[in-house]
PDB file of C-alpha atoms and ligand atoms in Angstrom:
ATOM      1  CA  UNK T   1     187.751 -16.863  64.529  1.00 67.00           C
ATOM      2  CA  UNK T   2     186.412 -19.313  61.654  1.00 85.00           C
ATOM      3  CA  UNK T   3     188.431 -19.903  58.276  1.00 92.00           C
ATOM      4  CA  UNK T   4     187.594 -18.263  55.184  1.00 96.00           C
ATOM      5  CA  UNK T   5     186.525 -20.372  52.326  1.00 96.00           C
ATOM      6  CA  UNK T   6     188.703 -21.690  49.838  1.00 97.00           C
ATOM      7  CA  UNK T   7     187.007 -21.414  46.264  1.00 97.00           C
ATOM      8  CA  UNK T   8     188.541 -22.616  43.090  1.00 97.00           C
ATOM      9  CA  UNK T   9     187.171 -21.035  40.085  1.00 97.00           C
ATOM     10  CA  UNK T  10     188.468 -23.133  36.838  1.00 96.00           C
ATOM     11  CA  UNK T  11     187.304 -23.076  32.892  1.00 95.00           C
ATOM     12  CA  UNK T  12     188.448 -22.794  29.591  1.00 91.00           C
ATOM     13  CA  UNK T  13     190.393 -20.257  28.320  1.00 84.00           C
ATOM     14  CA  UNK T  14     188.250 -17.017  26.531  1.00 85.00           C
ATOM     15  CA  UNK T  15     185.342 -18.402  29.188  1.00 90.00           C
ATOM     16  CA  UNK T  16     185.439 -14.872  31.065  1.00 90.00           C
ATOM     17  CA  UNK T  17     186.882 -16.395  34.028  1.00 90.00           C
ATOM     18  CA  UNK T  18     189.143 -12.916  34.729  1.00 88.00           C
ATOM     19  CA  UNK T  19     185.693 -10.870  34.557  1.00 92.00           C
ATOM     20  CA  UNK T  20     183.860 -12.794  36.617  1.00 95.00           C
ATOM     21  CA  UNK T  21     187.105 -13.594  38.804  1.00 90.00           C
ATOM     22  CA  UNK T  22     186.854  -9.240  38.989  1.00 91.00           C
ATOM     23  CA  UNK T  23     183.917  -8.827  39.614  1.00 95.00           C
ATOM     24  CA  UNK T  24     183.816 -11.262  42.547  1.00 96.00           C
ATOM     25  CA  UNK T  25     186.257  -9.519  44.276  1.00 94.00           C
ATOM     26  CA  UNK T  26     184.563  -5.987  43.633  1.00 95.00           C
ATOM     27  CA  UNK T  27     181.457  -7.600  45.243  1.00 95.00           C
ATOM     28  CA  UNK T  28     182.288  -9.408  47.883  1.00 96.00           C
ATOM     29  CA  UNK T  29     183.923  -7.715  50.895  1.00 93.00           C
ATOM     30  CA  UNK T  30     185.761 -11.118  52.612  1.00 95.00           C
ATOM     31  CA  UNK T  31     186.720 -12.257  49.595  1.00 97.00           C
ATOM     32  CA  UNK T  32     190.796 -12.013  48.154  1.00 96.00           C
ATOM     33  CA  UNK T  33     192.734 -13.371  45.392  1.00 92.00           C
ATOM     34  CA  UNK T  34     195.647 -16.079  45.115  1.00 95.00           C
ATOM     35  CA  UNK T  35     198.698 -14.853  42.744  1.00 96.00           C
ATOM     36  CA  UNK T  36     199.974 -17.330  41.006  1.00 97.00           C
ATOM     37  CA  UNK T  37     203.463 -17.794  40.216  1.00 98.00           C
ATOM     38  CA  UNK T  38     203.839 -18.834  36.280  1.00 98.00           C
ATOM     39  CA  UNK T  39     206.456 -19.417  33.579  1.00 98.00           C
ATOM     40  CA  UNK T  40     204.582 -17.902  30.916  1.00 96.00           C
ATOM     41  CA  UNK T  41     205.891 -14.582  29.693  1.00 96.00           C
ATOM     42  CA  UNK T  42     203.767 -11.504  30.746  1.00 96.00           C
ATOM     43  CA  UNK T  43     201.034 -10.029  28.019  1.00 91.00           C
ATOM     44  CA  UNK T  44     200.692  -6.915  27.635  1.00 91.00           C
ATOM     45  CA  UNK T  45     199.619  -4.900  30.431  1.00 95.00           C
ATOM     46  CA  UNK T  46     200.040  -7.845  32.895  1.00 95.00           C
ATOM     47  CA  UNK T  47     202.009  -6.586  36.209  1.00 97.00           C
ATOM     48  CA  UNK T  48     204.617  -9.098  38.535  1.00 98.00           C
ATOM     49  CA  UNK T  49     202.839  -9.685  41.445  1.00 96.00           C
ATOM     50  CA  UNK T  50     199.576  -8.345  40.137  1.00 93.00           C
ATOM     51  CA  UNK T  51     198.556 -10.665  37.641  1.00 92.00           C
ATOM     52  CA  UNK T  52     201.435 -13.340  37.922  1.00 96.00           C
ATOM     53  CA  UNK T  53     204.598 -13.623  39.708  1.00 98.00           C
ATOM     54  CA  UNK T  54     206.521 -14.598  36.242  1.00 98.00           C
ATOM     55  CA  UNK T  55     209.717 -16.753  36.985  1.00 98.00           C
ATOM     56  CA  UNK T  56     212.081 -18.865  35.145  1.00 98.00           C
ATOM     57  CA  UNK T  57     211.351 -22.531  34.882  1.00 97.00           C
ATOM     58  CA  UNK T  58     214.403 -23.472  37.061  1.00 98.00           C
ATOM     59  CA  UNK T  59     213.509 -20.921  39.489  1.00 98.00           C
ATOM     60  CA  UNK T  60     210.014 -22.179  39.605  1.00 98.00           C
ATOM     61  CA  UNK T  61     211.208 -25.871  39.886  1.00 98.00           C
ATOM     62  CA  UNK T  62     212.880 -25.286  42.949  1.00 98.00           C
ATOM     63  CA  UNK T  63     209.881 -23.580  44.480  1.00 98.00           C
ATOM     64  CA  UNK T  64     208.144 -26.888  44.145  1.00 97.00           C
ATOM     65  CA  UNK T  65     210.509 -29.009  45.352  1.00 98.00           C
ATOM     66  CA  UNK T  66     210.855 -26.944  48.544  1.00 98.00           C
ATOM     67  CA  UNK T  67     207.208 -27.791  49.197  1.00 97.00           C
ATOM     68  CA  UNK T  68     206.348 -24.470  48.824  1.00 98.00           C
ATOM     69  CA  UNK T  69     203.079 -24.699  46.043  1.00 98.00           C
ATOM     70  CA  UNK T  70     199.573 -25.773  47.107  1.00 97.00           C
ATOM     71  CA  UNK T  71     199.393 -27.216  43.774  1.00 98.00           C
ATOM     72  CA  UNK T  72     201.077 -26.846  40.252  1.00 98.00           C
ATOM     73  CA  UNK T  73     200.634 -27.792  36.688  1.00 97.00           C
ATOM     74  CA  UNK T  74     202.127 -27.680  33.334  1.00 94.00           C
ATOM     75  CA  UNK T  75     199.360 -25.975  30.742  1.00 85.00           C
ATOM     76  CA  UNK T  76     200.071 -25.354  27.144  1.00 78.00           C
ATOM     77  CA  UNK T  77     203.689 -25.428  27.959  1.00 88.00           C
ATOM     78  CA  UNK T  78     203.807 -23.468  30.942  1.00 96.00           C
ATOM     79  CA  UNK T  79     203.943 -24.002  34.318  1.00 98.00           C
ATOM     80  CA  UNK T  80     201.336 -22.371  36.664  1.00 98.00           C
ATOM     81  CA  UNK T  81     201.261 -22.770  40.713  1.00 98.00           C
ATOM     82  CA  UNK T  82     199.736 -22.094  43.764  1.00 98.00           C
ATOM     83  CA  UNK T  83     201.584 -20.316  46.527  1.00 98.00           C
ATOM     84  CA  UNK T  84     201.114 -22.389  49.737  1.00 97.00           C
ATOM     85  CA  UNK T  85     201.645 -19.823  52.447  1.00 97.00           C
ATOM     86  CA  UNK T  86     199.767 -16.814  51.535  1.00 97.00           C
ATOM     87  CA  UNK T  87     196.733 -18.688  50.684  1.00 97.00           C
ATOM     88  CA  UNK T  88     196.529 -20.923  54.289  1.00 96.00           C
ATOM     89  CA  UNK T  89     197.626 -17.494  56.043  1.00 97.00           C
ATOM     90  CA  UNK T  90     194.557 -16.078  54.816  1.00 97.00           C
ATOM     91  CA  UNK T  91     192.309 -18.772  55.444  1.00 97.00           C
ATOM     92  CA  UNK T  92     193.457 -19.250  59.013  1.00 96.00           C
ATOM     93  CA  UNK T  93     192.624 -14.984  59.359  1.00 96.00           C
ATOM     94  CA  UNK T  94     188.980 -15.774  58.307  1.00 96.00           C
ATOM     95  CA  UNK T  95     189.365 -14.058  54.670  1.00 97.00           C
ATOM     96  CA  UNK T  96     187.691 -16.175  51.837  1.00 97.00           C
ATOM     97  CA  UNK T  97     190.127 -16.704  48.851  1.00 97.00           C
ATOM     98  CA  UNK T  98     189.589 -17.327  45.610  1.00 96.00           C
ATOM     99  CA  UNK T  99     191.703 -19.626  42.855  1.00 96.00           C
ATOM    100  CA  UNK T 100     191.755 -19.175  39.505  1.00 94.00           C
ATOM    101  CA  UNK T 101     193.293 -22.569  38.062  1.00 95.00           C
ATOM    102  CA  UNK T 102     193.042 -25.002  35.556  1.00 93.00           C
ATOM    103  CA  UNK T 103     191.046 -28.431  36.396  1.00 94.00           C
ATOM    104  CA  UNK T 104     194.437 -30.037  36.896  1.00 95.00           C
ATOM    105  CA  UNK T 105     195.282 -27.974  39.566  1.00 97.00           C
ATOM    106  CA  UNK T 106     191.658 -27.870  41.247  1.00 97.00           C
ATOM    107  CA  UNK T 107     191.545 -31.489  41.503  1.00 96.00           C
ATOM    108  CA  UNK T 108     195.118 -31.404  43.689  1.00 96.00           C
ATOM    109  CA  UNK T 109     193.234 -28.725  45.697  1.00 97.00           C
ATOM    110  CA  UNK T 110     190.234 -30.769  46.371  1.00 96.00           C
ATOM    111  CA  UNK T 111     192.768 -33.295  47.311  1.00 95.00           C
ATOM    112  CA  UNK T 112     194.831 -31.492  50.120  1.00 93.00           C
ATOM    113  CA  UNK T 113     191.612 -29.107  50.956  1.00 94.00           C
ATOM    114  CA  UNK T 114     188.298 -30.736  50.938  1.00 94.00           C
ATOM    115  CA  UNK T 115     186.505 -27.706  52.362  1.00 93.00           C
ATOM    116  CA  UNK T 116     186.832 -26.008  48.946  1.00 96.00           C
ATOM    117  CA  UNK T 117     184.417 -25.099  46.580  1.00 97.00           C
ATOM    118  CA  UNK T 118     185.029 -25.870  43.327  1.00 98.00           C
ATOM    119  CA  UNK T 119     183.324 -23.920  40.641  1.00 98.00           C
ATOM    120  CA  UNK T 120     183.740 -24.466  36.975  1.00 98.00           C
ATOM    121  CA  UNK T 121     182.842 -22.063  34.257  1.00 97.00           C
ATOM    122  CA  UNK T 122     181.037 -23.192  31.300  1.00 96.00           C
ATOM    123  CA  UNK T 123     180.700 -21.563  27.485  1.00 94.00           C
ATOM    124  CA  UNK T 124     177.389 -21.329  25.854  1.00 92.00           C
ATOM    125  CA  UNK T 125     178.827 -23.320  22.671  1.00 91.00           C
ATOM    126  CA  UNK T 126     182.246 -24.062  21.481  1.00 89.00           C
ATOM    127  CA  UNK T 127     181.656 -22.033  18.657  1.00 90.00           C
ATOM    128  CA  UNK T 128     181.045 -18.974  21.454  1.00 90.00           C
ATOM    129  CA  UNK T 129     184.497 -19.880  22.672  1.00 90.00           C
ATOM    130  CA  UNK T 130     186.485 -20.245  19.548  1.00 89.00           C
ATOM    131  CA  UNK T 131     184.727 -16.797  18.834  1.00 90.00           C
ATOM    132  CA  UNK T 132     185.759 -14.954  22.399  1.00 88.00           C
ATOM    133  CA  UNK T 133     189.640 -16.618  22.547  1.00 85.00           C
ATOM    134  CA  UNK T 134     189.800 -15.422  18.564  1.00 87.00           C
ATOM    135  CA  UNK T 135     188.509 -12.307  19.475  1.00 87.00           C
ATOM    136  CA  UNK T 136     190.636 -11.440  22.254  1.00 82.00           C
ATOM    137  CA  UNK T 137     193.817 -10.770  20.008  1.00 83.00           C
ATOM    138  CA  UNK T 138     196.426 -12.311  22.790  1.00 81.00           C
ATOM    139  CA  UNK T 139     197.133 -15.406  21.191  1.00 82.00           C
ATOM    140  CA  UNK T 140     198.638 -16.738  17.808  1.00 87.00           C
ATOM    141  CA  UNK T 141     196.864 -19.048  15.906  1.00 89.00           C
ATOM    142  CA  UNK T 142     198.829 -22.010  17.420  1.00 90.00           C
ATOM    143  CA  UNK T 143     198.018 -20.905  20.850  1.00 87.00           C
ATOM    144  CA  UNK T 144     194.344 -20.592  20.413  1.00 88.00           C
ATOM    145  CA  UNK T 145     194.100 -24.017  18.544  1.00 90.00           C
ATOM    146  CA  UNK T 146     196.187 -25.612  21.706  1.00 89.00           C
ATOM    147  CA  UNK T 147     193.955 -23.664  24.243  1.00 87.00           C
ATOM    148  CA  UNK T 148     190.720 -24.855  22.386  1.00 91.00           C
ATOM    149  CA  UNK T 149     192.044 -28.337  22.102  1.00 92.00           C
ATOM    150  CA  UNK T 150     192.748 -27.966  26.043  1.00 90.00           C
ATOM    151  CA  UNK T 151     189.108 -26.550  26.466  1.00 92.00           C
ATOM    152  CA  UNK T 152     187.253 -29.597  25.438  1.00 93.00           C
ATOM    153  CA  UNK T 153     189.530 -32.079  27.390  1.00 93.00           C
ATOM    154  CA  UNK T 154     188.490 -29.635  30.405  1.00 93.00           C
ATOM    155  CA  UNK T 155     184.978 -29.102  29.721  1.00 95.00           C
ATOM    156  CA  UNK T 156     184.840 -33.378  29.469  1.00 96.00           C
ATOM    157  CA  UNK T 157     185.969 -33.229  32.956  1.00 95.00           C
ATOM    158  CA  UNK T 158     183.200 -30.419  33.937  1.00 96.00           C
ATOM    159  CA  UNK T 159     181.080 -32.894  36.069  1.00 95.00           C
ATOM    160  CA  UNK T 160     183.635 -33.484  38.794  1.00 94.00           C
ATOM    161  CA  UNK T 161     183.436 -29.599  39.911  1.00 97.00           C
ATOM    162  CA  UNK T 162     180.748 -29.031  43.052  1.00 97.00           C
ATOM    163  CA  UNK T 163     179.170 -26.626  40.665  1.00 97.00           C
ATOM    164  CA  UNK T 164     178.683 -25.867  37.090  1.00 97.00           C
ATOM    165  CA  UNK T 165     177.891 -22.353  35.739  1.00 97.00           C
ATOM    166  CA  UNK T 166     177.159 -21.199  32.061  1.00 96.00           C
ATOM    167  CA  UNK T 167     178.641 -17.479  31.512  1.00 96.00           C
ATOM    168  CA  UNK T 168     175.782 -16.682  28.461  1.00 94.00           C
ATOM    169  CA  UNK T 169     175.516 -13.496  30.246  1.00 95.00           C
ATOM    170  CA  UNK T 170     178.031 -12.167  32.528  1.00 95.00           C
ATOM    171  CA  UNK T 171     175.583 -10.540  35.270  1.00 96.00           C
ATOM    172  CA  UNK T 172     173.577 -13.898  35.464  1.00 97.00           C
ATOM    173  CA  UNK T 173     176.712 -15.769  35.865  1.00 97.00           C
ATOM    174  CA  UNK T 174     179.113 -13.422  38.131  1.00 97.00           C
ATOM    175  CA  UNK T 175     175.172 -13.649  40.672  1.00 97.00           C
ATOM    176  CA  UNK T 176     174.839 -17.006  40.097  1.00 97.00           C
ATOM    177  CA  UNK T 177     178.360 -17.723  41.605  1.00 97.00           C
ATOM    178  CA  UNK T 178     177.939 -15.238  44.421  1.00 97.00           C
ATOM    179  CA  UNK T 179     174.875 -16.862  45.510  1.00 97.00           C
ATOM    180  CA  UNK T 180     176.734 -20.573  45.363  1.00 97.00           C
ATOM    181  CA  UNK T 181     179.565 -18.660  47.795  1.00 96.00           C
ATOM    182  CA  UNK T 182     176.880 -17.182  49.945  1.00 94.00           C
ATOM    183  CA  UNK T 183     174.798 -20.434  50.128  1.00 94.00           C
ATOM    184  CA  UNK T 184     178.385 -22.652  51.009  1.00 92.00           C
ATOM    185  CA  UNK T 185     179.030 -19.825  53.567  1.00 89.00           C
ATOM    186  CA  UNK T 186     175.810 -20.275  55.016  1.00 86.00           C
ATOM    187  CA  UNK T 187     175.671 -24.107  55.297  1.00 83.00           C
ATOM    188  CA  UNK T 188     179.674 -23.941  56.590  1.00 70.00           C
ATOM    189  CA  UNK T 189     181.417 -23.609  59.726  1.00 60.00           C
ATOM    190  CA  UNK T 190     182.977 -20.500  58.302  1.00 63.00           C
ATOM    191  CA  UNK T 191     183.704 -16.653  58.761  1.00 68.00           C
ATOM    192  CA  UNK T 192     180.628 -15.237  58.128  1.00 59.00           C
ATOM    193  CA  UNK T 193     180.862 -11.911  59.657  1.00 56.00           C
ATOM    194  CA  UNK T 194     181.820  -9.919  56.250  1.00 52.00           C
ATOM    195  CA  UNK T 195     178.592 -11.055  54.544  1.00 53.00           C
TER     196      UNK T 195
HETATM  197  P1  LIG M 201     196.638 -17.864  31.276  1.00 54.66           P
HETATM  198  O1  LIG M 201     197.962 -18.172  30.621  1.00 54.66           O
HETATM  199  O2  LIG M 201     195.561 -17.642  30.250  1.00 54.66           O
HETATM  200  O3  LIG M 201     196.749 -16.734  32.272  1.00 54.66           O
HETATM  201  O4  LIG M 201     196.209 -19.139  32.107  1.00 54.66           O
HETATM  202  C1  LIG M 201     196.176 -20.388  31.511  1.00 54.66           C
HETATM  203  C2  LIG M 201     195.516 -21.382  32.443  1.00 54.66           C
HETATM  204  O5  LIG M 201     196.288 -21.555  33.624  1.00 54.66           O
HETATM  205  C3  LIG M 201     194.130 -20.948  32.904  1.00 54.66           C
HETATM  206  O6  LIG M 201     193.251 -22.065  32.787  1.00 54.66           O
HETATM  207  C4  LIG M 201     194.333 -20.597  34.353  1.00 54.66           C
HETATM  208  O7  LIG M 201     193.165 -20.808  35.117  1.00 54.66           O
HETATM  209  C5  LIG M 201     195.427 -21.557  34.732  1.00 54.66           C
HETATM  210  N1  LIG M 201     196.166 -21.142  35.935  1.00 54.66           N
HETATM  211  C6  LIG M 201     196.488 -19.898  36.329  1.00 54.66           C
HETATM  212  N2  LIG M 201     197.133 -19.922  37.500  1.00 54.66           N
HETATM  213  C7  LIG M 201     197.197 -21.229  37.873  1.00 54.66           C
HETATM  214  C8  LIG M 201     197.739 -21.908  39.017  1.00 54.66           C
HETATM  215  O8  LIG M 201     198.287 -21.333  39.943  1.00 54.66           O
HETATM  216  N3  LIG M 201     197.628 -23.264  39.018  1.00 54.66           N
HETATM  217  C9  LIG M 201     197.029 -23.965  38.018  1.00 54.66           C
HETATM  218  N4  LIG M 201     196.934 -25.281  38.156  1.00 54.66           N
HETATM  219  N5  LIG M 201     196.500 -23.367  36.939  1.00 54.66           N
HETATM  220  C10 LIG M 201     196.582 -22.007  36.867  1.00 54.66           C
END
């Protein structure tokens, strides 16, 4: 059986990275998410194991030093991480899985995985994103100055991503990224069979 493909969806905060990121996996048949283990707190609504596995810094620590992350990094004063064996279990079973990290953590991805995809996700305008991270409500002040400050030192680094798409409209963007993972598919020595 072929591997699935590794794809690493990454963009500012407020980009609509968790619609699209839902949508995908409504869509696509072969296609399953990473959890991510983080030290941020939960938000409202946000489940363990769903959204997160939330730990403690310490415990999180020693999860990294056991070798145990694909990749990590510290964001706005968390840490965020990859779990290592879910994600190469699933790509050894054929099933496509999908990352959604900061550009820190794709670049360590690209690194140890070459076979990824790496997408990043685009704004229309800052002003668009000041106005989506405002309007989403989850954030203090503080935090969405930090995350906007983050955005721009992540959109800088846009260029190194395989691919580059602008989420003006959420339809046009969620098919413009299926296409890219249909296309890669296509052109890769990978399970195909689901598509
Ligand atoms: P949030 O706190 O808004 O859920 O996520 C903040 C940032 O952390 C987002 O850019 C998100 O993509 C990134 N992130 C989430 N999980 C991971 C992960 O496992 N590794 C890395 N490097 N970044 C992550």
């Amino acid at each position: 059986m072929s591997k699935g493909l590794l794809i690493v969806l990454s963009g500012p905060s407020g980009v609509g990275k968790g619609t699209i990121y839902s949508r995908l996996l409504k869509t696509l048949p072969n296609l399953t998410v990473s959890v991510s283990v983080t030290t941020r707190k939960p938000r409202e609504g946000e489940i363990n194991g769903v959204h997160y596995y939330f730990t403690t810094k310490p415990e999180f620590t020693e999860m990294r030093d056991r070798g145990e992350l694909l990749e990590y990094a510290e964001t706005v004063g968390n840490f965020y991480g990859t779990p290592k064996t879910p994600v190469l279990k699933k790509l050894d079973d054929g099933v496509d899985v999908i990352l959604e990290i900061d550009v820190k953590g794709a670049k360590q991805i690209k690194r140890v995985y070459p076979d990824c995809i790496t997408i990043f996700i685009l704004p229309p305008s800052e002003e668009e994103l000041k106005k989506r991270l405002v309007g989403r409500g989850t954030e203090t002040a503080e935090q969405v100055r930090a995350r906007l400050a983050l955005a721009k030192e992540e959109i800088a680094q846009s260029g190194y991503f395989d691919y580059n798409v602008i989420n003006n409209d959420i339809d046009v963007a969620t098919d413009d990224i299926i296409k890219i993972i249909k296309k890669q598919k296509e052109s890769k020595n990978v399970n195909r069979s689901a598509y």
